[in-house]
Short mmCIF file of C-alpha atoms and ligand atoms in Angstrom, two decimals:
data_model
loop_
_atom_site.label_atom_id
_atom_site.label_comp_id
_atom_site.label_asym_id
_atom_site.label_seq_id
_atom_site.Cartn_x
_atom_site.Cartn_y
_atom_site.Cartn_z
CA MET S 1 16.77 -31.04 10.26
CA SER S 2 13.36 -29.92 11.31
CA ASP S 3 12.44 -27.58 14.14
CA ILE S 4 9.46 -29.68 15.19
CA TYR S 5 9.76 -31.31 18.62
CA LEU S 6 7.69 -33.89 20.47
CA LYS S 7 7.11 -33.01 24.09
CA CYS S 8 5.92 -35.18 26.98
CA ILE S 9 2.55 -33.97 28.23
CA GLU S 10 3.42 -34.98 31.80
CA TYR S 11 6.95 -33.72 32.46
CA GLY S 12 7.84 -31.75 29.35
CA LYS S 13 10.82 -33.80 28.18
CA LYS S 14 11.51 -32.99 24.50
CA TYR S 15 12.55 -35.15 21.56
CA LYS S 16 13.59 -34.18 18.05
CA GLU S 17 11.20 -35.65 15.50
CA GLU S 18 14.06 -37.54 13.83
CA GLU S 19 14.19 -39.72 16.97
CA LYS S 20 10.85 -41.22 15.83
CA ARG S 21 9.47 -41.31 19.37
CA VAL S 22 5.84 -42.22 19.98
CA PHE S 23 5.96 -42.33 23.80
CA CYS S 24 8.20 -40.53 26.28
CA ASP S 25 10.88 -42.44 28.23
CA CYS S 26 8.52 -42.18 31.21
CA GLY S 27 5.79 -43.90 29.19
CA GLY S 28 3.85 -40.62 28.90
CA LEU S 29 2.10 -39.33 25.80
CA LEU S 30 3.67 -36.78 23.50
CA GLN S 31 2.38 -33.64 21.85
CA LEU S 32 3.95 -31.62 19.04
CA GLU S 33 5.78 -28.40 19.66
CA PHE S 34 4.67 -26.73 16.49
CA ASN S 35 3.04 -23.31 16.56
CA PRO S 36 2.14 -22.23 13.03
CA ILE S 37 0.20 -19.15 11.91
CA PHE S 38 -2.98 -19.17 9.81
CA ASN S 39 -2.64 -16.56 7.08
CA VAL S 40 -6.08 -15.95 5.52
CA LYS S 41 -4.78 -14.05 2.48
CA LYS S 42 -2.24 -16.71 1.57
CA ILE S 43 -4.64 -19.59 1.99
CA LYS S 44 -7.91 -18.40 0.51
CA ASN S 45 -7.13 -18.82 -3.19
CA ARG S 46 -5.51 -22.24 -2.99
CA ASP S 47 -6.97 -25.62 -4.07
CA LYS S 48 -9.88 -26.75 -1.96
CA ASN S 49 -8.43 -29.65 -0.01
CA LEU S 50 -6.73 -30.13 3.34
CA TRP S 51 -3.29 -29.29 1.97
CA ARG S 52 -4.26 -25.69 1.30
CA TYR S 53 -3.37 -25.25 5.00
CA ARG S 54 0.17 -26.21 4.10
CA GLU S 55 2.00 -24.06 6.66
CA LEU S 56 -0.14 -25.47 9.45
CA VAL S 57 0.67 -29.08 8.64
CA PRO S 58 3.87 -30.38 10.28
CA ILE S 59 5.46 -31.84 7.13
CA ASN S 60 8.81 -30.36 6.14
CA ASN S 61 9.17 -31.37 2.50
CA ASP S 62 6.36 -31.30 -0.11
CA ASP S 63 7.80 -34.43 -1.77
CA ASN S 64 6.60 -36.47 1.21
CA ILE S 65 2.93 -35.50 0.95
CA ILE S 66 0.64 -38.52 0.60
CA SER S 67 -2.77 -37.15 -0.34
CA LEU S 68 -6.02 -38.11 -2.04
CA LYS S 69 -7.09 -34.45 -2.11
CA GLU S 70 -9.20 -35.04 0.98
CA GLY S 71 -11.20 -32.45 2.92
CA PHE S 72 -13.60 -29.64 2.09
CA THR S 73 -16.58 -31.67 3.18
CA PRO S 74 -20.02 -30.10 2.71
CA LEU S 75 -21.62 -27.97 5.41
CA VAL S 76 -25.38 -28.18 4.99
CA GLU S 77 -28.29 -26.43 6.66
CA TYR S 78 -30.72 -28.73 8.39
CA LYS S 79 -33.77 -28.36 10.62
CA ILE S 80 -34.53 -30.33 13.77
CA ASN S 81 -38.17 -29.59 14.69
CA GLY S 82 -37.84 -26.17 13.07
CA TYR S 83 -34.52 -25.38 14.76
CA LYS S 84 -31.80 -24.55 12.24
CA ILE S 85 -28.46 -26.28 12.63
CA PHE S 86 -25.55 -27.06 10.31
CA LEU S 87 -24.35 -30.55 9.51
CA LYS S 88 -20.69 -31.03 8.58
CA LEU S 89 -20.64 -34.15 6.42
CA GLU S 90 -17.39 -35.68 7.58
CA PHE S 91 -18.21 -39.08 6.13
CA ILE S 92 -17.50 -37.75 2.63
CA PHE S 93 -13.91 -38.87 2.46
CA PRO S 94 -11.96 -41.40 0.36
CA THR S 95 -12.42 -44.13 3.00
CA GLY S 96 -15.78 -42.97 4.37
CA SER S 97 -14.78 -41.28 7.62
CA PHE S 98 -13.01 -38.17 8.93
CA LYS S 99 -10.05 -40.34 9.94
CA ASP S 100 -8.57 -39.58 6.50
CA ARG S 101 -7.74 -36.09 7.78
CA GLY S 102 -5.40 -37.64 10.33
CA ALA S 103 -4.11 -40.40 8.08
CA THR S 104 -2.99 -38.12 5.22
CA VAL S 105 -0.77 -36.17 7.64
CA LEU S 106 0.48 -39.09 9.72
CA ILE S 107 1.38 -41.24 6.71
CA SER S 108 3.12 -38.27 5.06
CA LYS S 109 5.21 -37.99 8.23
CA VAL S 110 5.89 -41.74 8.17
CA LYS S 111 7.26 -41.30 4.66
CA GLU S 112 9.24 -38.23 5.70
CA LEU S 113 10.86 -40.17 8.55
CA GLY S 114 11.84 -42.96 6.14
CA ILE S 115 9.79 -45.58 8.00
CA LYS S 116 8.90 -48.73 6.04
CA ARG S 117 6.44 -50.59 8.28
CA ILE S 118 3.82 -49.34 10.75
CA VAL S 119 1.28 -50.63 13.27
CA GLU S 120 -2.20 -49.35 14.17
CA ASP S 121 -5.12 -50.64 16.26
CA SER S 122 -8.67 -49.52 15.70
CA SER S 123 -12.32 -50.53 15.87
CA GLY S 124 -12.29 -50.14 12.09
CA ASN S 125 -12.38 -46.67 10.57
CA ALA S 126 -8.94 -45.46 11.62
CA GLY S 127 -7.54 -48.82 10.50
CA ALA S 128 -9.15 -48.38 7.08
CA SER S 129 -7.73 -44.87 6.73
CA ILE S 130 -4.23 -45.84 7.79
CA ALA S 131 -4.37 -48.88 5.48
CA ALA S 132 -5.54 -46.79 2.49
CA TYR S 133 -2.90 -44.08 2.87
CA SER S 134 -0.19 -46.69 3.52
CA ALA S 135 -1.19 -48.30 0.22
CA VAL S 136 -0.73 -44.95 -1.54
CA ALA S 137 2.66 -44.48 0.14
CA LYS S 138 3.69 -48.14 -0.42
CA ILE S 139 4.35 -48.60 3.28
CA GLU S 140 3.66 -51.96 4.89
CA CYS S 141 1.06 -51.79 7.64
CA ASP S 142 -0.27 -54.11 10.32
CA ILE S 143 -3.75 -53.31 11.60
CA PHE S 144 -5.05 -54.83 14.84
CA VAL S 145 -8.84 -54.96 15.18
CA PRO S 146 -11.27 -56.50 17.67
CA GLU S 147 -12.58 -59.72 16.13
CA ASN S 148 -16.14 -58.43 16.52
CA ALA S 149 -15.49 -55.22 14.53
CA SER S 150 -17.92 -54.48 11.66
CA PRO S 151 -17.37 -57.03 8.88
CA ASN S 152 -17.45 -54.24 6.29
CA LYS S 153 -14.69 -52.34 8.06
CA ILE S 154 -12.55 -55.47 8.30
CA LYS S 155 -13.05 -56.19 4.59
CA GLN S 156 -12.16 -52.61 3.74
CA ILE S 157 -8.88 -52.84 5.69
CA GLU S 158 -7.98 -56.08 3.90
CA PHE S 159 -8.93 -54.60 0.56
CA TYR S 160 -6.21 -51.96 0.86
CA GLY S 161 -3.66 -54.73 1.39
CA ALA S 162 -2.91 -54.33 5.11
CA ASN S 163 -1.76 -57.23 7.31
CA LEU S 164 -4.86 -57.80 9.42
CA HIS S 165 -4.70 -59.08 13.00
CA LYS S 166 -8.08 -60.02 14.50
CA ILE S 167 -7.83 -60.06 18.27
CA SER S 168 -10.29 -61.61 20.70
CA GLY S 169 -10.93 -59.92 24.03
CA SER S 170 -11.47 -56.31 24.99
CA ARG S 171 -10.52 -53.17 23.07
CA GLU S 172 -7.74 -52.72 25.64
CA GLU S 173 -6.40 -56.15 24.75
CA VAL S 174 -6.28 -55.11 21.08
CA PHE S 175 -4.33 -51.99 22.07
CA ASN S 176 -1.90 -53.97 24.23
CA ARG S 177 -1.21 -56.43 21.41
CA ALA S 178 -0.60 -53.64 18.90
CA LYS S 179 1.64 -51.78 21.32
CA GLU S 180 3.65 -54.95 21.93
CA PHE S 181 3.97 -55.52 18.16
CA SER S 182 5.08 -51.91 17.67
CA LYS S 183 8.28 -52.54 19.63
CA ASN S 184 9.72 -53.59 16.27
CA PHE S 185 7.85 -51.15 14.04
CA TYR S 186 6.51 -47.60 14.17
CA TYR S 187 3.27 -47.09 16.08
CA ALA S 188 1.02 -45.05 13.76
CA SER S 189 -1.85 -44.90 16.24
CA HIS S 190 -4.66 -42.42 15.70
CA PHE S 191 -4.95 -41.68 19.42
CA VAL S 192 -1.32 -41.96 20.54
CA ASN S 193 0.64 -40.52 17.62
CA PRO S 194 0.42 -36.72 17.81
CA TYR S 195 0.80 -36.14 14.07
CA PHE S 196 -2.69 -37.55 13.55
CA PHE S 197 -4.28 -34.64 15.48
CA HIS S 198 -2.49 -32.16 13.24
CA GLY S 199 -4.58 -33.57 10.40
CA THR S 200 -7.95 -33.81 12.14
CA LYS S 201 -7.53 -30.19 13.27
CA SER S 202 -8.11 -29.02 9.70
CA VAL S 203 -11.89 -29.44 10.11
CA ILE S 204 -11.95 -26.32 12.27
CA TYR S 205 -10.12 -24.28 9.64
CA GLU S 206 -12.75 -25.38 7.11
CA ILE S 207 -15.60 -24.44 9.43
CA PHE S 208 -13.88 -21.09 10.01
CA GLU S 209 -13.79 -20.52 6.25
CA ASP S 210 -17.35 -21.89 5.80
CA PHE S 211 -18.63 -19.16 8.16
CA ASN S 212 -16.72 -16.40 6.41
CA TYR S 213 -13.84 -16.30 8.93
CA SER S 214 -15.87 -16.76 12.06
CA LEU S 215 -16.89 -19.75 14.15
CA PRO S 216 -20.25 -21.11 15.35
CA ASP S 217 -21.24 -20.96 19.03
CA THR S 218 -21.26 -24.71 19.46
CA ILE S 219 -19.76 -27.84 17.90
CA ILE S 220 -21.27 -31.24 18.67
CA LEU S 221 -19.43 -34.50 17.91
CA PRO S 222 -19.06 -38.09 19.11
CA VAL S 223 -16.03 -38.70 21.34
CA GLY S 224 -14.25 -41.99 22.00
CA SER S 225 -10.44 -41.88 22.02
CA GLY S 226 -10.38 -38.17 21.25
CA SER S 227 -8.64 -38.04 17.87
CA PHE S 228 -11.22 -35.59 16.56
CA ILE S 229 -11.97 -33.37 19.56
CA LEU S 230 -8.26 -33.02 20.39
CA GLY S 231 -7.51 -32.09 16.80
CA ILE S 232 -10.25 -29.47 16.95
CA TYR S 233 -8.76 -28.11 20.16
CA ILE S 234 -5.33 -27.80 18.54
CA GLY S 235 -6.88 -26.11 15.48
CA LEU S 236 -8.69 -23.62 17.70
CA ASN S 237 -5.43 -22.76 19.42
CA ASP S 238 -3.82 -22.23 16.00
CA LEU S 239 -6.58 -19.75 15.04
CA LYS S 240 -6.26 -17.99 18.37
CA ARG S 241 -2.48 -17.70 18.10
CA SER S 242 -2.99 -16.23 14.64
CA GLY S 243 -5.19 -13.50 16.12
CA LEU S 244 -8.26 -14.68 14.20
CA ILE S 245 -10.51 -15.69 17.10
CA ARG S 246 -10.71 -14.79 20.79
CA LYS S 247 -13.21 -17.26 22.12
CA PHE S 248 -13.61 -20.98 21.46
CA PRO S 249 -16.95 -22.46 20.46
CA LYS S 250 -18.43 -24.77 23.07
CA LEU S 251 -17.21 -28.30 22.36
CA ILE S 252 -19.95 -30.80 23.14
CA GLY S 253 -18.78 -34.42 23.24
CA VAL S 254 -21.36 -37.17 22.86
CA GLN S 255 -20.82 -40.64 24.31
CA SER S 256 -22.86 -43.82 24.51
CA GLU S 257 -24.48 -44.31 27.91
CA ASN S 258 -23.07 -47.86 27.80
CA CYS S 259 -19.52 -46.58 27.54
CA ALA S 260 -19.14 -43.11 28.99
CA PRO S 261 -15.87 -42.61 30.88
CA ILE S 262 -15.51 -38.98 29.82
CA HIS S 263 -19.08 -38.12 30.71
CA LYS S 264 -18.68 -39.73 34.12
CA ALA S 265 -15.58 -37.66 34.92
CA PHE S 266 -17.13 -34.51 33.43
CA ILE S 267 -20.26 -34.54 35.57
CA LYS S 268 -18.08 -34.98 38.66
CA LYS S 269 -15.90 -32.07 37.45
CA GLU S 270 -12.83 -34.30 37.60
CA LEU S 271 -9.58 -33.63 35.74
CA SER S 272 -8.82 -37.20 34.78
CA ILE S 273 -10.88 -40.24 33.94
CA GLN S 274 -11.35 -43.66 35.39
CA LYS S 275 -11.93 -46.87 33.51
CA PHE S 276 -15.65 -47.35 32.81
CA GLU S 277 -17.36 -50.71 33.25
CA LYS S 278 -18.77 -50.73 29.76
CA LYS S 279 -21.61 -52.63 28.18
CA GLN S 280 -22.08 -53.50 24.54
CA THR S 281 -23.11 -50.54 22.37
CA ILE S 282 -24.08 -50.08 18.76
CA ALA S 283 -21.77 -47.03 18.69
CA GLU S 284 -18.62 -49.14 18.28
CA GLY S 285 -16.47 -46.21 17.10
CA ILE S 286 -16.74 -44.50 20.51
CA SER S 287 -16.71 -47.64 22.62
CA ASN S 288 -13.46 -46.93 24.47
CA SER S 289 -13.79 -47.52 28.20
CA ASN S 290 -10.43 -46.00 29.09
CA PRO S 291 -9.24 -43.34 26.61
CA LEU S 292 -5.50 -42.74 27.08
CA ARG S 293 -5.86 -39.05 26.39
CA GLY S 294 -8.81 -38.63 28.75
CA LYS S 295 -7.17 -35.80 30.67
CA GLU S 296 -6.60 -33.81 27.50
CA ILE S 297 -10.16 -34.43 26.28
CA LEU S 298 -11.58 -33.13 29.56
CA LYS S 299 -9.33 -30.07 29.37
CA ALA S 300 -10.59 -29.26 25.85
CA ILE S 301 -14.20 -29.52 26.99
CA TYR S 302 -13.70 -27.47 30.18
CA GLU S 303 -11.66 -24.78 28.46
CA SER S 304 -14.28 -24.30 25.76
CA GLU S 305 -17.05 -24.19 28.41
CA GLY S 306 -18.51 -27.18 26.62
CA ASP S 307 -20.40 -30.22 27.82
CA CYS S 308 -20.47 -33.99 27.59
CA LEU S 309 -23.76 -35.78 26.86
CA ILE S 310 -24.78 -39.42 26.78
CA VAL S 311 -27.26 -41.14 24.47
CA SER S 312 -28.80 -44.61 24.42
CA ASP S 313 -28.60 -47.14 21.60
CA GLU S 314 -32.34 -46.61 21.00
CA GLU S 315 -31.83 -42.88 20.56
CA ILE S 316 -28.94 -43.54 18.20
CA ILE S 317 -31.00 -45.89 16.02
CA LEU S 318 -33.88 -43.39 15.87
CA SER S 319 -31.46 -40.61 14.91
CA GLN S 320 -29.88 -42.72 12.20
CA LYS S 321 -33.34 -43.35 10.70
CA GLU S 322 -34.32 -39.70 10.98
CA LEU S 323 -31.21 -38.61 9.07
CA GLY S 324 -31.96 -41.26 6.45
CA LYS S 325 -35.28 -39.58 5.75
CA SER S 326 -33.29 -36.53 4.65
CA GLY S 327 -31.02 -38.57 2.42
CA ILE S 328 -28.16 -38.74 4.89
CA PHE S 329 -26.81 -42.20 5.67
CA VAL S 330 -24.39 -42.40 8.58
CA GLU S 331 -23.16 -45.23 10.76
CA PRO S 332 -24.56 -45.53 14.31
CA THR S 333 -21.47 -44.02 15.99
CA SER S 334 -21.94 -40.96 13.83
CA ALA S 335 -25.68 -40.75 14.53
CA ALA S 336 -24.77 -40.36 18.22
CA SER S 337 -23.87 -36.71 17.61
CA TYR S 338 -27.30 -36.09 16.10
CA ALA S 339 -29.00 -37.86 19.02
CA GLY S 340 -26.98 -35.67 21.40
CA THR S 341 -27.95 -32.57 19.46
CA LYS S 342 -31.65 -33.31 19.88
CA LYS S 343 -31.14 -33.40 23.65
CA TYR S 344 -28.97 -30.30 23.63
CA ILE S 345 -31.47 -28.21 21.71
CA LYS S 346 -34.32 -29.13 24.07
CA ASN S 347 -32.52 -27.52 26.99
CA LEU S 348 -31.38 -24.37 25.19
CA LYS S 349 -32.48 -21.04 26.61
CA LYS S 350 -31.36 -18.83 23.74
CA GLU S 351 -30.58 -19.51 20.11
CA GLU S 352 -27.10 -20.73 19.19
CA LYS S 353 -25.34 -21.36 15.91
CA ILE S 354 -24.64 -25.09 16.07
CA VAL S 355 -22.47 -27.31 13.87
CA VAL S 356 -23.08 -31.03 14.22
CA ILE S 357 -20.32 -33.27 12.92
CA LEU S 358 -21.33 -36.47 11.14
CA THR S 359 -18.24 -38.64 11.26
CA GLY S 360 -18.74 -41.94 9.39
CA SER S 361 -20.63 -43.35 6.43
CA GLY S 362 -23.61 -45.68 6.84
CA LEU S 363 -22.13 -47.97 4.20
CA LYS S 364 -19.62 -49.06 6.83
CA SER S 365 -22.26 -50.68 9.00
CA LEU S 366 -24.61 -52.45 6.58
C1 PLP F 401 -13.20 -42.69 15.26
C2 PLP F 401 -14.62 -42.32 15.15
C3 PLP F 401 -15.27 -41.52 16.10
C4 PLP F 401 -14.65 -41.08 17.38
O1 PLP F 401 -13.44 -40.49 17.29
P1 PLP F 401 -12.39 -40.56 18.46
O2 PLP F 401 -11.15 -40.16 17.84
O3 PLP F 401 -12.33 -42.00 18.92
O4 PLP F 401 -12.85 -39.69 19.56
C5 PLP F 401 -16.56 -41.13 15.85
N1 PLP F 401 -17.22 -41.53 14.75
C6 PLP F 401 -16.65 -42.33 13.85
C7 PLP F 401 -17.44 -42.75 12.67
C8 PLP F 401 -15.33 -42.74 14.01
O5 PLP F 401 -14.78 -43.54 13.09
#
């Protein structure tokens, strides 16, 4: 028996993990009750992949680990008009996006719970990650995607042997269909299932090690459903609990102006979000008009004294090209964080140490 619990974020009802719950009885979302300690001395000489943070990953038995030795992505210095920033190359992963951080942990948990078949819905990258790690674990998976998702992402999901379901209609429709399907199987969703965040959080431990056990002033990343920013928030709380940091870096979320529910709530200083009347955007990976965990995303941004910025498709395309001139090829969704950074730097009054997260490979969007 494990001492990890899943707790409703609304009313606090708790479930043992063996109950395999993904939602609360009240329909609310769950978070993990799992409060590990980061021990620098223990960790620093281990192999350089995500599993060096072993005690901070909520898997009970090593035999259940499903890993492709992911993580330890490069952190590179870069100049924007003479201003020095750091790029964290989170597209350097087995499947070409940071989603592998979440998938390695979630699929390990799926194995640990003895589950044989899972369901996920995604605009593409999370589906590819879940499909790849399910293949490693020999777990059957059904991936629901919007029929207009990137052809390369759809092919990648099929390549790993997943059962693919192409759904017409909105992103919400895709979610509803997957949720319905998951009545019979386990819902391994990257934005609902809390184990996923306990994988994505590892990026902050890496950054903490990259900067010799300190953190930058500011972290800029694209935000859609929140699987990355919420992981970062959990990781920051882990470091704080371990007595290693006092203050959080500012978390700056970047959204597309065509689909910006978090930005809209943020500028009105609201605590929860409303569905956004979205338009088509090239940044498909953050094109979620109604993120389920909106409240939690806003809390992470407010608590870190961060910000939420919007960028246009034109700015995204320009940014993608600009990065290409330095040999860095990212997909449009990922270029949004660079476009946001250019805006952010323009308005800065004093110098900050900034890490910009590049989330997905350009090969995905050819
Ligand atoms: C998933 C994804 C994002 C956004 O992450 P969320 O978890 O939806 O906030 C950003 N960039 C890329 C490339 C992605 O695949």
